[in-house]
DNA sequence: TCTCATGTTTAGGT
DNA sequence: GACCTAAACATGAG
């Protein structure tokens, strides 16, 4: 569920229902937020920013974050109790095991859309600027940093570094400028490949590095190590992924 | 049955 | 404050 492209799929599915401008009639779920705040409120828009799914209202924004295990169902229910159910006249949206928050501001005041790798407003130059402001940061951390690449996650990290032949333990400053730019553009490229493959249910089949045992370029074993500040799984080939001096 | 993982926040230590 | 770690949350695949 979690990475940015999956949230785009959710947004597109909900857009099919044409709920923009519709009013929420009932609210259920075990969330701790004030559910009454949502009743009789008119949804103005559904949006996504990175891994955040946003339900927008004139005066406030409802944010759903699926963390690692969250899920949703549209006009269907699970046996397990929902974290949040939004019931409209004809449709219902059910969210499970997710983080729910209300911000008392419209989404445009909260979010910088140019930081979202999936957004039409994405600006690679902004990401580049943020990277250069953190020269000592490991690239494996940078690709998980939501302030730089909102929507990128561990799968995208591993696949992008493999595609661009970059060793995960490079610091930002060690990468040649051209490589750094390539890392940024490949992040968005891969995210859109991820989106298409996920829609076809063929995402896993297309993984070249993530969870893989052997490098498909060199035909030698991948390294699997828990790297960076967040100690997330990294799969990499020390032969074709370069560690720059 | 058990381990582990597409994630983030918070509390606590140094 | 910077920087680190562990814990908490919670679900399903293998």
XYZ file of C-alpha atoms (C1' of nucleotides) in Angstrom:
273
model
C 0.000 0.000 0.000
C 2.317 2.701 1.241
C 4.463 4.236 -1.521
C 3.332 7.271 -3.498
C 2.113 5.516 -6.663
C -0.264 3.374 -4.602
C -1.857 6.511 -3.207
C -2.335 7.798 -6.752
C -4.183 4.565 -7.559
C -6.449 5.168 -4.568
C -7.100 8.737 -5.646
C -7.947 7.654 -9.184
C -10.318 4.963 -7.898
C -12.134 7.455 -5.692
C -12.286 10.026 -8.497
C -14.427 7.507 -10.396
C -17.163 7.965 -7.809
C -17.533 11.699 -8.472
C -17.773 12.521 -4.799
C -16.352 16.015 -5.154
C -18.971 18.452 -3.931
C -20.822 15.694 -2.073
C -21.628 15.749 1.621
C -20.533 13.200 4.224
C -23.675 11.885 5.942
C -22.246 9.507 8.529
C -18.856 8.858 10.036
C -17.755 5.715 11.849
C -14.548 4.088 13.000
C -12.174 3.786 15.936
C -10.098 6.844 15.103
C -9.495 9.251 17.945
C -10.203 12.313 15.850
C -13.435 14.212 16.359
C -15.710 12.430 13.889
C -18.456 15.036 14.336
C -16.122 17.517 12.655
C -16.748 15.655 9.374
C -20.506 15.142 9.462
C -22.457 17.238 6.939
C -19.227 18.607 5.511
C -18.815 18.928 1.771
C -15.723 17.354 0.233
C -14.124 19.719 -2.233
C -11.365 17.473 -3.535
C -9.387 14.260 -3.142
C -5.665 14.683 -3.529
C -2.395 12.959 -2.768
C 0.941 14.270 -1.614
C 3.619 11.613 -1.422
C 2.263 8.878 0.818
C -0.479 11.133 2.187
C -4.033 10.726 0.963
C -5.905 13.984 1.419
C -9.605 14.586 1.661
C -10.042 18.306 1.223
C -12.695 20.638 2.593
C -13.016 24.399 2.303
C -11.653 25.128 5.753
C -9.687 22.010 6.673
C -7.905 18.909 5.429
C -8.290 15.277 6.447
C -5.069 13.336 6.080
C -4.882 9.553 5.828
C -1.476 7.897 6.118
C -1.406 4.146 5.627
C 1.925 3.579 7.380
C 3.077 -0.001 6.737
C -0.131 -2.022 7.052
C -2.953 0.317 6.204
C -5.613 -0.556 3.657
C -8.879 0.699 2.242
C -12.052 -0.561 0.629
C -14.489 1.374 -1.529
C -18.117 0.327 -1.079
C -16.990 -2.828 0.673
C -16.229 -3.727 4.273
C -13.748 -5.927 6.061
C -14.503 -7.965 9.143
C -12.010 -5.958 11.150
C -13.292 -2.640 12.480
C -12.439 0.346 10.296
C -10.268 3.153 11.554
C -12.509 5.542 9.626
C -15.632 5.133 7.482
C -16.984 8.032 5.476
C -20.522 7.426 4.355
C -22.012 9.486 1.539
C -25.513 9.183 0.067
C -24.505 6.435 -2.339
C -20.937 5.489 -1.532
C -18.773 4.654 1.411
C -15.025 4.835 1.910
C -13.463 2.554 4.500
C -9.933 2.995 5.835
C -8.163 0.426 8.021
C -5.105 0.492 10.266
C -4.072 3.924 9.148
C -3.143 7.194 10.786
C -5.875 9.831 10.558
C -5.412 13.520 11.211
C -7.313 16.739 10.661
C -5.488 19.969 9.889
C -7.459 23.164 10.241
C -6.099 24.585 7.008
C -6.779 24.000 3.330
C -4.321 21.591 1.684
C -2.731 24.278 -0.470
C -1.563 26.049 2.690
C 0.045 22.921 4.108
C 1.655 21.159 1.174
C 4.361 22.048 -1.302
C 3.213 20.069 -4.327
C 6.559 20.462 -6.068
C 8.018 18.003 -3.542
C 5.687 15.153 -4.496
C 7.365 12.771 -6.946
C 3.963 11.923 -8.477
C 2.701 15.473 -8.859
C 2.299 17.426 -12.091
C 3.951 20.219 -10.123
C 7.058 18.134 -9.254
C 10.249 20.152 -9.614
C 13.453 18.161 -9.838
C 15.438 21.373 -9.328
C 13.904 21.706 -5.858
C 14.944 18.177 -4.939
C 18.420 18.877 -6.216
C 18.634 21.996 -4.080
C 17.545 20.077 -0.977
C 20.090 17.357 -1.705
C 22.898 19.859 -2.058
C 21.890 21.398 1.253
C 22.627 17.991 2.830
C 26.018 17.020 1.413
C 26.832 14.448 4.082
C 23.550 12.575 3.773
C 23.724 9.000 2.494
C 21.844 8.560 -0.763
C 19.954 5.604 0.741
C 18.626 8.008 3.384
C 17.942 10.777 0.880
C 15.683 8.522 -1.193
C 13.574 7.822 1.881
C 13.441 11.451 3.017
C 9.879 12.650 2.491
C 11.010 16.257 2.556
C 13.128 15.642 -0.543
C 11.269 12.843 -2.360
C 7.719 12.775 -1.018
C 6.224 9.439 -2.006
C 9.461 7.511 -2.403
C 9.803 4.408 -0.233
C 12.076 1.441 0.236
C 11.157 -0.306 -3.016
C 11.693 2.845 -5.054
C 14.966 3.470 -3.213
C 16.406 0.076 -4.052
C 15.236 0.069 -7.654
C 16.395 3.626 -8.397
C 19.876 3.036 -6.972
C 20.171 -0.137 -9.012
C 18.972 1.503 -12.226
C 21.324 4.435 -11.827
C 24.220 2.175 -10.731
C 24.704 4.059 -7.507
C 25.963 2.375 -4.337
C 23.605 3.139 -1.422
C 26.430 4.260 0.879
C 27.508 7.201 -1.269
C 27.038 10.538 0.395
C 25.304 13.164 -1.700
C 28.468 15.234 -2.077
C 30.478 12.320 -3.510
C 28.163 11.803 -6.458
C 29.184 13.519 -9.682
C 26.635 16.187 -10.535
C 25.392 14.225 -13.507
C 24.780 11.156 -11.341
C 22.920 13.158 -8.735
C 20.656 14.552 -11.428
C 20.162 11.079 -12.830
C 19.154 9.812 -9.387
C 16.516 12.544 -9.153
C 15.052 11.979 -12.613
C 15.096 8.192 -12.226
C 13.149 8.475 -8.987
C 10.234 10.048 -10.790
C 10.637 7.740 -13.788
C 10.628 4.636 -11.664
C 7.678 5.888 -9.619
C 5.590 6.101 -12.786
C 6.730 2.638 -13.899
C 5.754 1.460 -10.421
C 2.327 3.041 -10.957
C 1.725 1.248 -14.256
C 3.009 -2.105 -13.011
C 1.021 -1.857 -9.806
C -2.125 -1.259 -11.839
C -1.355 -4.403 -13.859
C -0.559 -6.357 -10.667
C 2.888 -7.045 -12.074
C 4.967 -4.830 -9.791
C 6.841 -7.624 -8.026
C 7.633 -9.324 -11.279
C 9.439 -6.192 -12.430
C 11.694 -5.830 -9.407
C 15.328 -6.017 -10.458
C 16.956 -5.473 -7.063
C 14.409 -5.272 -4.250
C 14.273 -8.678 -2.461
C 16.487 -10.189 -5.144
C 19.363 -12.558 -4.504
C 21.346 -12.079 -7.706
C 22.327 -9.045 -9.725
C 20.706 -9.418 -13.155
C 23.484 -7.367 -14.778
C 26.499 -9.093 -13.277
C 25.021 -12.436 -12.325
C 26.683 -12.337 -8.914
C 25.027 -12.232 -5.466
C 23.458 -8.990 -4.266
C 24.387 -7.644 -0.871
C 21.474 -7.398 1.532
C 22.185 -4.992 4.359
C 20.229 -2.723 6.667
C 21.658 0.673 5.881
C 21.298 4.323 6.757
C 19.670 6.174 9.604
C 16.500 4.183 9.252
C 18.295 0.829 8.798
C 16.022 -0.269 6.000
C 16.707 -3.233 3.741
C 19.077 -2.414 0.924
C 19.805 -4.736 -1.981
C 22.792 -3.748 -4.062
C 25.574 -5.042 -6.268
C 29.091 -3.941 -5.347
C 30.258 -4.639 -8.875
C 27.979 -2.406 -10.936
C 26.761 0.072 -8.301
C 29.571 2.549 -7.889
C 30.876 3.905 -4.609
C 32.486 7.202 -5.595
C 35.714 8.422 -3.971
C 3.768 -20.969 14.501
C 6.998 -17.527 13.699
C 9.371 -13.877 11.399
C 9.453 -10.034 8.933
C 8.116 -5.951 6.061
C 6.193 -0.868 0.632
C 6.331 3.503 7.443
C 6.274 7.106 10.906
C 6.156 9.160 15.447
C 7.431 9.544 20.054
C 9.914 8.822 24.224
C 14.128 8.204 26.173
C 18.982 8.303 26.470
C 23.852 10.402 25.723
C 19.809 21.171 20.468
C 21.996 17.101 17.810
C 21.949 12.540 17.387
C 20.983 7.890 18.485
C 17.915 3.819 19.846
C 13.893 1.331 21.039
C 9.154 1.014 21.234
C 4.725 1.501 19.579
C 1.251 0.856 16.144
C -0.899 -3.229 13.234
C -1.665 -6.859 9.126
C -0.737 -10.542 6.165
C 2.622 -13.270 3.269
C 5.657 -16.910 3.224
